[in-house]
Short mmCIF file of C-alpha atoms in Angstrom, two decimals:
data_model
loop_
_atom_site.label_atom_id
_atom_site.label_comp_id
_atom_site.label_asym_id
_atom_site.label_seq_id
_atom_site.Cartn_x
_atom_site.Cartn_y
_atom_site.Cartn_z
CA MET A 1 -11.22 61.25 -30.33
CA LYS A 2 -10.59 61.14 -26.59
CA THR A 3 -14.07 59.70 -25.97
CA ALA A 4 -13.47 56.94 -28.53
CA SER A 5 -10.14 56.09 -26.90
CA MET A 6 -11.79 55.82 -23.48
CA ALA A 7 -14.54 53.63 -24.88
CA ALA A 8 -11.97 51.33 -26.47
CA SER A 9 -10.02 51.08 -23.21
CA LEU A 10 -13.18 50.01 -21.41
CA LEU A 11 -14.27 47.64 -24.17
CA ILE A 12 -11.02 45.62 -24.25
CA PRO A 13 -11.19 44.42 -20.60
CA LEU A 14 -14.88 43.66 -21.05
CA CYS A 15 -14.15 41.49 -24.09
CA LEU A 16 -11.38 39.70 -22.22
CA CYS A 17 -13.74 38.95 -19.33
CA ILE A 18 -16.35 37.58 -21.74
CA LEU A 19 -13.75 35.35 -23.41
CA LEU A 20 -12.53 34.03 -20.05
CA LEU A 21 -16.07 33.33 -18.89
CA ARG A 22 -16.91 31.57 -22.15
CA GLY A 23 -13.73 29.52 -21.87
CA ALA A 24 -14.51 28.48 -18.30
CA SER A 25 -18.08 27.71 -19.27
CA ALA A 26 -16.88 25.56 -22.18
CA VAL A 27 -14.64 23.52 -19.86
CA SER A 28 -17.51 23.09 -17.38
CA ASP A 29 -19.87 22.09 -20.20
CA GLN A 30 -17.37 19.50 -21.45
CA GLN A 31 -17.04 18.00 -17.95
CA GLU A 32 -20.81 17.93 -17.52
CA ALA A 33 -21.23 16.33 -20.95
CA GLY A 34 -18.70 13.64 -20.04
CA ARG A 35 -20.52 12.94 -16.80
CA ARG A 36 -23.90 12.75 -18.57
CA ASP A 37 -22.42 10.28 -21.05
CA SER A 38 -21.18 8.12 -18.16
CA CYS A 39 -24.60 8.21 -16.49
CA ASP A 40 -26.29 7.31 -19.78
CA ARG A 41 -24.13 4.19 -19.93
CA ILE A 42 -25.04 2.99 -16.43
CA ASP A 43 -28.73 3.32 -17.36
CA ARG A 44 -28.03 0.29 -19.53
CA ARG A 45 -25.58 -1.81 -17.52
CA ILE A 46 -23.73 -1.86 -14.18
CA ARG A 47 -21.14 -4.44 -13.18
CA ALA A 48 -19.08 -5.34 -10.13
CA LEU A 49 -15.74 -3.55 -10.32
CA GLU A 50 -12.33 -5.12 -9.79
CA PRO A 51 -9.01 -3.29 -9.46
CA THR A 52 -7.44 -3.02 -12.91
CA ARG A 53 -4.04 -1.56 -12.13
CA ARG A 54 -1.51 -2.12 -9.38
CA VAL A 55 1.31 0.24 -8.44
CA ASP A 56 4.06 -1.53 -6.47
CA SER A 57 6.30 0.12 -3.90
CA GLU A 58 9.04 -1.00 -1.54
CA ALA A 59 6.68 -1.72 1.37
CA GLY A 60 3.24 -2.09 -0.16
CA HIS A 61 1.08 -1.44 -3.20
CA THR A 62 -1.90 0.58 -4.44
CA GLU A 63 -4.72 -0.95 -6.52
CA LEU A 64 -6.90 1.34 -8.64
CA TYR A 65 -10.49 0.48 -9.55
CA ASP A 66 -11.75 0.26 -13.12
CA ASP A 67 -14.15 2.92 -14.35
CA ARG A 68 -14.38 2.03 -18.02
CA ASP A 69 -18.15 1.52 -17.93
CA GLY A 70 -18.78 4.96 -16.40
CA GLN A 71 -19.99 3.98 -12.92
CA LEU A 72 -17.41 5.91 -10.93
CA PRO A 73 -17.41 9.02 -13.20
CA CYS A 74 -21.22 9.16 -13.04
CA ALA A 75 -21.12 9.07 -9.25
CA GLY A 76 -18.29 11.63 -9.32
CA VAL A 77 -15.91 9.43 -7.33
CA ALA A 78 -12.61 7.56 -7.74
CA ALA A 79 -11.54 4.55 -5.68
CA ALA A 80 -8.34 2.79 -4.66
CA ARG A 81 -7.28 0.05 -2.26
CA ILE A 82 -4.01 0.63 -0.39
CA THR A 83 -1.96 -2.10 1.29
CA ILE A 84 0.90 -1.08 3.60
CA GLN A 85 3.19 -3.84 4.83
CA ARG A 86 4.42 -4.06 8.42
CA ASN A 87 6.60 -1.06 9.31
CA GLY A 88 5.71 0.59 6.00
CA LEU A 89 5.17 4.33 5.55
CA LEU A 90 2.79 5.81 2.98
CA LEU A 91 4.66 8.96 2.00
CA PRO A 92 3.10 12.41 2.49
CA SER A 93 0.84 13.61 -0.32
CA TYR A 94 -2.30 15.67 -0.89
CA SER A 95 -5.13 15.53 -3.39
CA ASN A 96 -7.35 17.91 -5.33
CA SER A 97 -10.46 16.23 -3.88
CA PRO A 98 -11.58 15.17 -0.39
CA ARG A 99 -11.64 11.50 0.52
CA LEU A 100 -12.90 9.01 3.05
CA ALA A 101 -10.81 5.95 3.90
CA TYR A 102 -12.12 2.82 5.61
CA ILE A 103 -9.66 0.56 7.44
CA VAL A 104 -10.45 -2.96 6.21
CA HIS A 105 -7.67 -4.69 8.12
CA GLY A 106 -4.80 -3.92 10.50
CA ARG A 107 -3.88 -0.89 12.54
CA GLY A 108 -1.56 2.09 12.22
CA ILE A 109 -0.98 5.81 12.65
CA VAL A 110 -2.40 8.56 10.42
CA GLY A 111 -1.17 12.13 10.34
CA VAL A 112 -3.34 14.75 8.58
CA VAL A 113 -1.85 18.24 8.36
CA ILE A 114 -4.48 20.99 8.17
CA PRO A 115 -2.74 23.94 6.45
CA GLY A 116 -2.69 27.05 8.63
CA CYS A 117 -3.24 25.18 11.90
CA PRO A 118 -0.58 25.26 14.64
CA GLU A 119 1.65 22.35 15.66
CA THR A 120 0.10 21.45 19.02
CA TYR A 121 2.49 18.56 19.74
CA GLN A 122 5.82 20.06 20.80
CA GLU A 123 8.95 18.63 22.37
CA THR A 124 11.36 21.13 23.93
CA SER A 125 14.83 20.82 25.41
CA SER A 126 15.43 19.84 29.04
CA SER A 127 15.65 23.44 30.26
CA SER A 128 12.57 24.76 32.00
CA SER A 129 10.21 27.24 30.36
CA GLN A 130 11.26 29.91 32.89
CA GLU A 131 14.91 29.45 32.00
CA GLN A 132 14.02 29.77 28.31
CA GLU A 133 12.13 33.01 29.00
CA ASP A 134 15.10 34.39 30.98
CA ASP A 135 17.49 33.46 28.18
CA GLU A 136 15.24 35.08 25.61
CA ARG A 137 15.03 38.26 27.75
CA ARG A 138 18.82 38.40 28.05
CA ARG A 139 19.21 37.85 24.30
CA ARG A 140 16.82 40.72 23.59
CA GLY A 141 18.80 43.00 25.92
CA ARG A 142 22.07 42.11 24.25
CA ARG A 143 20.47 42.53 20.85
CA GLY A 144 19.33 46.06 21.75
CA ASP A 145 22.83 47.07 22.90
CA GLU A 146 24.52 45.50 19.91
CA GLU A 147 22.10 46.98 17.35
CA ARG A 148 23.13 50.46 18.44
CA ARG A 149 26.74 49.60 17.78
CA ARG A 150 26.21 47.82 14.50
CA SER A 151 26.89 49.47 11.19
CA SER A 152 27.41 46.60 8.74
CA GLU A 153 24.83 44.34 7.12
CA GLY A 154 26.99 41.30 7.72
CA GLU A 155 26.72 41.64 11.48
CA GLU A 156 22.90 41.78 11.26
CA GLU A 157 22.83 38.57 9.24
CA GLU A 158 25.09 36.90 11.80
CA GLU A 159 22.73 37.90 14.62
CA GLU A 160 19.74 36.56 12.67
CA GLU A 161 21.53 33.26 12.17
CA THR A 162 22.38 33.08 15.88
CA SER A 163 18.75 33.70 16.84
CA ARG A 164 17.57 31.01 14.41
CA ARG A 165 20.02 28.45 15.83
CA SER A 166 18.93 29.27 19.35
CA PHE A 167 15.30 28.60 18.40
CA GLU A 168 16.23 25.32 16.73
CA GLN A 169 18.09 24.19 19.84
CA SER A 170 15.17 24.98 22.16
CA ILE A 171 12.65 22.89 20.13
CA ARG A 172 13.54 19.31 19.35
CA ASP A 173 10.41 18.59 17.32
CA GLU A 174 6.82 19.73 16.82
CA HIS A 175 3.97 18.53 14.65
CA GLN A 176 0.21 18.51 14.33
CA ARG A 177 -2.01 15.95 16.02
CA ILE A 178 -1.75 12.30 14.94
CA THR A 179 -4.43 9.59 15.12
CA THR A 180 -4.22 5.84 15.67
CA VAL A 181 -6.51 3.76 13.46
CA ARG A 182 -7.74 0.19 13.53
CA GLN A 183 -10.08 -2.09 11.62
CA GLY A 184 -13.49 -0.50 11.18
CA ASP A 185 -12.30 3.12 11.42
CA VAL A 186 -13.35 5.78 8.92
CA VAL A 187 -10.84 8.60 8.36
CA ALA A 188 -11.77 11.90 6.68
CA ILE A 189 -9.09 13.74 4.70
CA PRO A 190 -9.99 17.20 3.30
CA ALA A 191 -8.89 18.36 -0.15
CA GLY A 192 -5.41 19.88 -0.17
CA ALA A 193 -4.53 18.49 3.28
CA PRO A 194 -1.24 16.53 3.29
CA PHE A 195 -1.39 13.18 5.08
CA TRP A 196 0.80 10.17 5.80
CA VAL A 197 0.18 6.68 7.18
CA HIS A 198 2.47 4.34 9.13
CA ASN A 199 1.75 0.66 9.77
CA ASP A 200 3.01 0.00 13.30
CA GLY A 201 1.07 -3.25 13.65
CA ASP A 202 2.01 -6.89 13.16
CA SER A 203 0.05 -7.47 9.92
CA PRO A 204 -0.61 -5.58 6.67
CA LEU A 205 -2.72 -2.43 6.90
CA VAL A 206 -5.42 -2.44 4.20
CA ALA A 207 -7.65 0.56 3.47
CA ILE A 208 -10.25 1.33 0.80
CA SER A 209 -10.20 5.00 -0.19
CA VAL A 210 -12.91 6.87 -2.12
CA HIS A 211 -12.36 10.40 -3.50
CA ASP A 212 -15.28 12.74 -4.21
CA VAL A 213 -13.91 14.33 -7.39
CA SER A 214 -17.21 16.15 -8.05
CA ASN A 215 -16.89 18.05 -4.76
CA ASN A 216 -16.83 21.85 -4.97
CA ALA A 217 -13.41 21.79 -3.32
CA ASN A 218 -12.05 20.31 -6.57
CA GLN A 219 -11.67 23.11 -9.12
CA LEU A 220 -9.86 20.90 -11.66
CA ASP A 221 -11.45 18.30 -13.91
CA GLN A 222 -13.02 15.15 -12.48
CA THR A 223 -9.75 13.29 -12.17
CA SER A 224 -8.27 12.37 -8.82
CA ARG A 225 -4.71 13.72 -8.73
CA ARG A 226 -2.19 12.86 -6.05
CA PHE A 227 0.41 15.54 -5.41
CA ARG A 228 3.31 13.86 -3.65
CA LEU A 229 5.45 15.81 -1.20
CA ALA A 230 8.12 13.11 -0.97
CA GLY A 231 9.37 10.03 -2.79
CA GLY A 232 10.62 9.28 -6.26
CA GLN A 233 9.31 7.33 -9.19
CA ALA A 234 6.84 4.56 -8.37
CA ARG A 235 7.25 1.10 -9.86
CA SER A 236 4.95 -0.43 -12.47
CA GLU A 237 3.07 2.78 -13.25
CA GLY A 238 0.31 2.04 -15.77
CA ARG A 239 0.72 -1.76 -15.69
CA GLN A 240 -2.53 -3.69 -16.17
CA ARG A 241 -2.98 -6.08 -13.28
CA TYR A 242 -6.54 -7.31 -13.58
CA GLY A 243 -8.79 -7.43 -16.60
CA GLU A 244 -7.97 -6.24 -20.07
CA GLY A 245 -8.11 -3.07 -22.09
CA GLU A 246 -6.60 0.37 -21.66
CA SER A 247 -6.79 2.32 -18.44
CA SER A 248 -8.90 5.45 -18.48
CA GLU A 249 -7.43 8.83 -17.65
CA SER A 250 -8.75 8.73 -14.08
CA GLU A 251 -6.84 5.49 -13.41
CA THR A 252 -3.45 6.95 -14.22
CA GLU A 253 -1.44 9.63 -12.55
CA ARG A 254 -0.57 12.58 -14.71
CA GLY A 255 2.95 12.17 -15.97
CA GLY A 256 2.86 8.35 -16.09
CA GLU A 257 6.25 6.79 -15.52
CA GLU A 258 7.90 10.21 -15.31
CA SER A 259 5.87 11.24 -12.26
CA TYR A 260 7.87 12.58 -9.29
CA ASN A 261 7.12 14.58 -6.17
CA ILE A 262 6.30 18.28 -6.51
CA LEU A 263 9.64 19.43 -5.06
CA SER A 264 11.47 17.84 -7.99
CA GLY A 265 9.96 20.43 -10.33
CA PHE A 266 11.69 23.37 -8.65
CA ASP A 267 15.18 24.62 -9.37
CA THR A 268 17.55 22.96 -6.88
CA GLU A 269 19.25 26.20 -5.86
CA LEU A 270 15.94 28.00 -5.35
CA LEU A 271 14.62 25.10 -3.27
CA ALA A 272 17.81 24.97 -1.17
CA GLU A 273 17.72 28.70 -0.45
CA SER A 274 13.99 28.73 0.34
CA MET A 275 14.52 25.97 2.95
CA ARG A 276 17.93 27.17 4.12
CA VAL A 277 19.54 23.80 3.42
CA SER A 278 22.46 22.74 1.26
CA PRO A 279 21.94 21.87 -2.43
CA ASP A 280 22.82 18.24 -1.60
CA ILE A 281 19.93 18.04 0.87
CA ALA A 282 17.62 19.75 -1.64
CA ARG A 283 18.48 17.13 -4.27
CA LYS A 284 17.62 14.36 -1.78
CA LEU A 285 14.27 16.03 -1.15
CA GLN A 286 13.58 16.08 -4.88
CA GLY A 287 14.01 12.30 -4.96
CA ARG A 288 14.89 11.84 -8.60
CA SER A 289 17.13 8.88 -7.79
CA ASP A 290 14.69 7.39 -5.25
CA LYS A 291 13.17 4.15 -6.60
CA ARG A 292 11.30 3.02 -3.47
CA GLY A 293 7.88 4.18 -4.66
CA ASN A 294 5.04 5.72 -2.63
CA ILE A 295 5.22 3.30 0.31
CA VAL A 296 8.66 2.89 1.89
CA ARG A 297 10.06 0.75 4.67
CA VAL A 298 10.89 2.67 7.86
CA ARG A 299 14.53 2.49 8.88
CA ARG A 300 15.57 0.25 11.76
CA GLY A 301 14.40 1.61 15.08
CA GLY A 302 10.95 2.66 13.82
CA LEU A 303 9.31 6.07 13.72
CA ARG A 304 9.90 8.42 16.61
CA MET A 305 7.10 10.91 17.23
CA LEU A 306 5.11 12.57 19.99
CA ARG A 307 2.18 10.43 21.08
CA PRO A 308 -0.08 11.20 24.05
CA ALA A 309 -1.29 8.54 26.46
CA THR A 310 -4.86 9.14 25.25
CA GLU A 311 -6.26 10.36 21.95
CA ARG A 312 -8.94 12.46 23.58
CA VAL A 313 -8.34 16.17 23.13
CA THR A 314 -7.64 17.52 26.61
CA ASP A 315 -8.62 20.98 27.83
CA GLU A 316 -4.94 21.93 27.96
CA GLU A 317 -4.35 20.85 24.37
CA MET A 318 -7.44 22.68 23.17
CA MET A 319 -6.34 25.87 24.90
CA ARG A 320 -2.80 25.51 23.56
CA GLY A 321 -4.11 25.00 20.03
CA ALA A 322 -6.54 27.90 20.33
CA ASN A 323 -3.90 30.27 21.67
CA ALA A 324 -1.41 29.23 19.02
CA ALA A 325 -3.94 29.75 16.26
CA ALA A 326 -4.92 33.16 17.63
CA GLY A 327 -1.28 34.18 17.98
CA ALA A 328 -0.47 33.10 14.45
CA GLY A 329 -3.18 35.36 13.08
CA ASN A 330 -3.78 33.08 10.09
CA GLY A 331 -7.58 33.29 10.11
CA ILE A 332 -7.99 29.55 10.73
CA ASP A 333 -10.76 28.69 13.17
CA GLU A 334 -9.32 26.63 16.01
CA ALA A 335 -12.41 24.41 15.86
CA VAL A 336 -11.24 23.24 12.43
CA CYS A 337 -7.72 22.61 13.70
CA LEU A 338 -8.97 20.41 16.53
CA MET A 339 -11.78 18.77 14.60
CA LYS A 340 -12.01 14.99 14.99
CA LEU A 341 -11.13 13.14 11.78
CA ARG A 342 -11.79 9.50 12.77
CA GLU A 343 -14.74 7.40 13.91
CA ASN A 344 -15.19 3.63 14.24
CA VAL A 345 -18.24 2.07 12.56
CA ALA A 346 -17.47 -1.62 13.20
CA ASP A 347 -18.54 -1.62 16.86
CA PRO A 348 -21.89 -3.48 17.12
CA MET A 349 -22.91 -1.21 20.00
CA LYS A 350 -22.90 1.78 17.64
CA ALA A 351 -25.43 0.24 15.23
CA ASP A 352 -28.31 2.54 14.23
CA LEU A 353 -30.51 -0.19 12.73
CA TYR A 354 -30.62 -3.74 14.07
CA THR A 355 -32.66 -6.85 13.24
CA PRO A 356 -31.81 -9.83 15.49
CA ASN A 357 -32.03 -12.45 12.75
CA GLY A 358 -31.06 -10.12 9.92
CA GLY A 359 -28.12 -7.86 10.74
CA ARG A 360 -27.21 -4.28 11.48
CA ILE A 361 -26.37 -0.96 9.81
CA THR A 362 -24.25 1.84 11.27
CA VAL A 363 -24.64 5.34 9.79
CA LEU A 364 -21.81 7.88 9.95
CA ASN A 365 -22.84 11.36 8.82
CA SER A 366 -21.94 14.96 9.65
CA GLN A 367 -24.10 14.93 12.78
CA LYS A 368 -21.84 12.26 14.28
CA LEU A 369 -18.55 13.40 12.70
CA PRO A 370 -18.75 17.16 11.97
CA VAL A 371 -15.73 17.17 9.64
CA LEU A 372 -17.92 15.36 7.09
CA LYS A 373 -19.70 18.70 6.66
CA LEU A 374 -16.51 19.89 4.95
CA ILE A 375 -15.91 16.62 3.11
CA LYS A 376 -19.53 16.43 1.86
CA MET A 377 -19.49 12.64 2.17
CA SER A 378 -20.84 10.01 4.58
CA VAL A 379 -20.54 6.28 5.23
CA ASN A 380 -22.87 3.38 5.96
CA ARG A 381 -21.44 0.18 7.41
CA GLY A 382 -23.60 -2.96 7.20
CA VAL A 383 -23.41 -6.59 8.34
CA MET A 384 -25.94 -9.24 7.24
CA ARG A 385 -26.41 -12.78 8.45
CA ARG A 386 -26.55 -15.72 6.08
CA ASN A 387 -29.48 -15.41 3.62
CA ALA A 388 -30.71 -12.17 5.21
CA ILE A 389 -32.40 -9.71 2.85
CA LEU A 390 -31.39 -6.12 2.21
CA ALA A 391 -34.73 -4.35 1.92
CA PRO A 392 -35.57 -2.76 -1.44
CA HIS A 393 -34.76 0.96 -1.16
CA TRP A 394 -33.30 3.93 -3.02
CA ASN A 395 -30.83 6.67 -2.10
CA ILE A 396 -32.66 9.98 -1.92
CA ASN A 397 -29.83 12.51 -2.24
CA ALA A 398 -26.56 10.72 -2.98
CA HIS A 399 -24.73 8.18 -5.10
CA ALA A 400 -23.30 5.20 -3.20
CA ALA A 401 -20.05 3.31 -3.90
CA VAL A 402 -20.57 -0.05 -2.17
CA TYR A 403 -17.43 -2.04 -1.24
CA ALA A 404 -17.70 -5.64 0.02
CA THR A 405 -15.46 -6.18 3.04
CA SER A 406 -16.48 -9.78 3.80
CA GLY A 407 -18.66 -12.58 2.45
CA SER A 408 -20.86 -12.06 -0.61
CA ALA A 409 -24.35 -11.03 -1.64
CA ARG A 410 -26.51 -11.11 -4.73
CA LEU A 411 -27.57 -7.55 -5.48
CA GLN A 412 -30.09 -6.20 -7.95
CA VAL A 413 -30.16 -2.57 -9.08
CA VAL A 414 -33.10 -1.16 -11.08
CA SER A 415 -33.14 2.03 -13.20
CA SER A 416 -35.90 4.59 -13.70
CA GLU A 417 -37.14 2.56 -16.69
CA GLY A 418 -37.67 -0.52 -14.55
CA ARG A 419 -34.64 -2.18 -16.16
CA ARG A 420 -32.43 -4.41 -14.02
CA VAL A 421 -29.05 -2.81 -14.72
CA PHE A 422 -27.19 -5.00 -12.23
CA ASP A 423 -28.02 -8.53 -11.20
CA GLY A 424 -25.02 -10.37 -9.84
CA GLU A 425 -22.83 -11.35 -6.94
CA LEU A 426 -20.73 -8.80 -5.10
CA ARG A 427 -17.79 -10.55 -3.47
CA ARG A 428 -15.14 -9.45 -1.00
CA GLY A 429 -12.87 -6.80 -2.53
CA GLN A 430 -15.33 -5.82 -5.28
CA MET A 431 -17.15 -2.51 -5.63
CA VAL A 432 -20.38 -1.45 -7.31
CA VAL A 433 -21.95 1.99 -7.72
CA VAL A 434 -25.64 2.48 -6.90
CA PRO A 435 -26.68 5.78 -8.54
CA GLN A 436 -28.98 8.24 -6.83
CA SER A 437 -32.66 7.17 -6.91
CA PHE A 438 -31.87 3.76 -8.46
CA ALA A 439 -33.63 1.02 -6.48
CA VAL A 440 -31.49 -1.70 -4.90
CA ALA A 441 -32.16 -4.94 -3.02
CA GLY A 442 -30.11 -8.01 -2.18
CA ARG A 443 -29.66 -11.26 -0.33
CA ALA A 444 -26.59 -12.28 1.69
CA GLY A 445 -24.72 -15.42 0.66
CA ASP A 446 -23.98 -18.54 2.70
CA GLU A 447 -21.11 -16.80 4.52
CA GLY A 448 -23.10 -13.67 5.28
CA PHE A 449 -22.22 -10.27 3.89
CA ALA A 450 -20.49 -7.16 5.22
CA TRP A 451 -20.02 -3.93 3.32
CA VAL A 452 -19.14 -0.26 3.60
CA SER A 453 -20.95 2.30 1.45
CA PHE A 454 -19.34 5.66 0.59
CA GLN A 455 -22.03 8.26 -0.17
CA THR A 456 -21.67 11.61 -1.91
CA SER A 457 -23.56 13.65 0.70
CA ASP A 458 -22.72 14.36 4.34
CA GLY A 459 -26.39 13.80 5.18
CA ALA A 460 -27.25 10.94 2.84
CA MET A 461 -30.75 9.49 3.22
CA ASN A 462 -32.47 6.45 1.79
CA ALA A 463 -36.10 5.46 1.35
CA PRO A 464 -37.17 1.84 1.92
CA VAL A 465 -39.90 0.46 -0.33
CA VAL A 466 -41.34 -1.96 2.24
CA GLY A 467 -41.09 -2.54 5.98
CA LYS A 468 -41.31 -0.13 8.89
CA SER A 469 -41.20 3.59 7.95
CA SER A 470 -41.30 2.70 4.23
CA ALA A 471 -42.89 4.33 1.20
CA LEU A 472 -45.66 1.73 0.94
CA ARG A 473 -46.32 1.69 4.69
CA GLY A 474 -47.00 5.42 4.51
CA MET A 475 -49.80 5.07 1.93
CA PRO A 476 -53.46 4.16 2.60
CA ALA A 477 -54.34 0.52 1.87
CA ASP A 478 -56.99 1.56 -0.66
CA VAL A 479 -54.41 3.59 -2.60
CA LEU A 480 -52.20 0.51 -2.84
CA ALA A 481 -55.15 -1.70 -3.75
CA ASN A 482 -56.09 0.54 -6.68
CA ALA A 483 -52.51 1.24 -7.71
CA PHE A 484 -51.52 -2.45 -7.92
CA GLY A 485 -54.94 -3.88 -8.84
CA VAL A 486 -55.14 -6.07 -5.72
CA SER A 487 -57.73 -6.57 -3.01
CA ARG A 488 -57.71 -4.47 0.14
CA GLU A 489 -56.64 -7.48 2.18
CA GLU A 490 -53.73 -8.15 -0.19
CA ALA A 491 -52.76 -4.49 0.07
CA ARG A 492 -52.63 -4.86 3.87
CA MET A 493 -50.34 -7.89 3.43
CA VAL A 494 -48.04 -5.75 1.28
CA LYS A 495 -48.00 -3.00 3.91
CA PHE A 496 -47.59 -5.08 7.06
CA GLY A 497 -46.01 -8.31 5.82
CA ARG A 498 -42.63 -7.41 7.36
CA GLY A 499 -44.05 -6.22 10.66
CA GLN A 500 -41.64 -3.92 12.49
CA GLU A 501 -38.51 -4.95 10.54
CA LEU A 502 -36.49 -2.13 9.03
CA ALA A 503 -33.69 -2.03 6.42
CA ILE A 504 -32.45 -5.63 6.88
CA PHE A 505 -35.00 -8.44 6.87
CA SER A 506 -34.63 -11.87 8.44
CA PRO A 507 -34.68 -14.83 6.02
CA LYS A 508 -37.42 -17.46 5.84
CA SER A 509 -37.73 -19.63 8.93
CA GLY A 510 -36.18 -22.63 7.17
CA ALA A 511 -33.11 -20.62 6.18
CA ALA A 512 -32.86 -19.26 9.74
CA ALA A 513 -32.95 -22.76 11.18
CA ARG A 514 -30.20 -23.89 8.82
CA ARG A 515 -28.16 -20.88 9.87
CA ARG A 516 -28.56 -21.73 13.58
CA ARG A 517 -27.29 -25.24 12.91
CA SER A 518 -24.24 -23.99 10.99
CA PRO A 519 -20.93 -24.28 12.92
CA GLY A 520 -19.88 -20.71 12.15
CA HIS A 521 -23.07 -19.14 13.49
CA ARG A 522 -22.95 -16.69 16.40
CA ASP A 523 -25.85 -14.96 18.14
CA ASP A 524 -24.15 -11.61 18.80
CA GLY A 525 -25.37 -9.98 15.62
CA VAL A 526 -22.05 -10.10 13.77
CA LEU A 527 -20.49 -12.26 11.11
CA ALA A 528 -18.31 -15.16 12.14
CA ALA A 529 -16.06 -14.21 9.23
CA PRO A 530 -13.85 -11.14 9.64
CA ALA A 531 -15.54 -7.97 8.44
#
């Protein structure tokens, strides 16, 4: 009887584990099935995406991109375009998935808080550090004498309160490192890291943001969720702005019009006690009566914060951050805390591929910006002259969400069945997904074309079909002759027709001459139009 009881006690936990594993597997299978269904749809048709929903706030708005035809879910990404008006503040929030943001226009300040890292920017009172140490030593001496005389719990609480107030008076403010951004910058924001953005420029700040919802850091379903730390109800939640039809689940925030910041879900008294503030302050933090939305206007006088003369991490700052992290004992590597989160890809001098009469491409991967190793994403930034040709190629190890920042281009995307699943114009503000291994080629329009491509690998690679270092160039001429049924001389024309050109090809000589005569043409390898 005792043996049977022991067997039963062991069997019950085992059964529970099996049920939990089967449940988790079922959820994973459902997500994978949904993604396969989305990818099956793009095998038939891809289209240029427009924002379908706009969420208005006091000092800006957010536009969410349509994913009804399955492009974004297949690539495992979600996209939004954020516009912050002058002196606007995008309120602090965090997400269940990492993201990359590209600054399309304007400039501003971005603060990304890495949980567990120390606040390396600190403003103290006017007293010297030696005076503070002497005061602290005297307080400790008095505390030792008084503790021997104390007998009541009330006196201990009073001493604790006095010590806390003394600390508050010695430090005016402290926060983690902040970063200034401008047009052409790429900013990496890890999953679960709160961030905020302030537009301190003279024009609107516009950014295109792409979330990698299929990243391993996201343990929820493939829906991008924004967890707001501040703010109240946003305006026009769920309103269709462009196009028709119902929004998919990934386009809407959970909770719809009843969505508030995460602090609003806690009991007011519990929140007040946990922060040591009054219930009135706690209710303000919960923001249930705040109707300004997710982007608010900064009060008169602007934001006041600690900003160094240079953004380069000095030796002193690195040592201060390292010592603070070691002292905190939180297990966070100081290299992560001081990791660079921004890099500019619009500078022509940083181009990795350049064709004088064609254009340029700048690659930003984890070798150039190590934080992308954590994000598991990368970016390509391209600029093409009028009528230049984007060489036929495919992405080896990543999906690509291509966003047009300026001009237009006619793109063609071909599936594994040789079917042209996209054949159309991609204009400024539109987005199209090029799935992994699908072949893509294009031609810039009369105004040229500039784009930024968000890729779902920190070391994304592509393979050109023709041109220098291409698939066909790497094969013997006789192999091509027999494969295509052409003569050996024709096979050599296929291999070497583009000479040493790579990635972006120059147009025909007639088109180039017309471009040189055009009033907007410049010879510095960039578009005359803003990119």
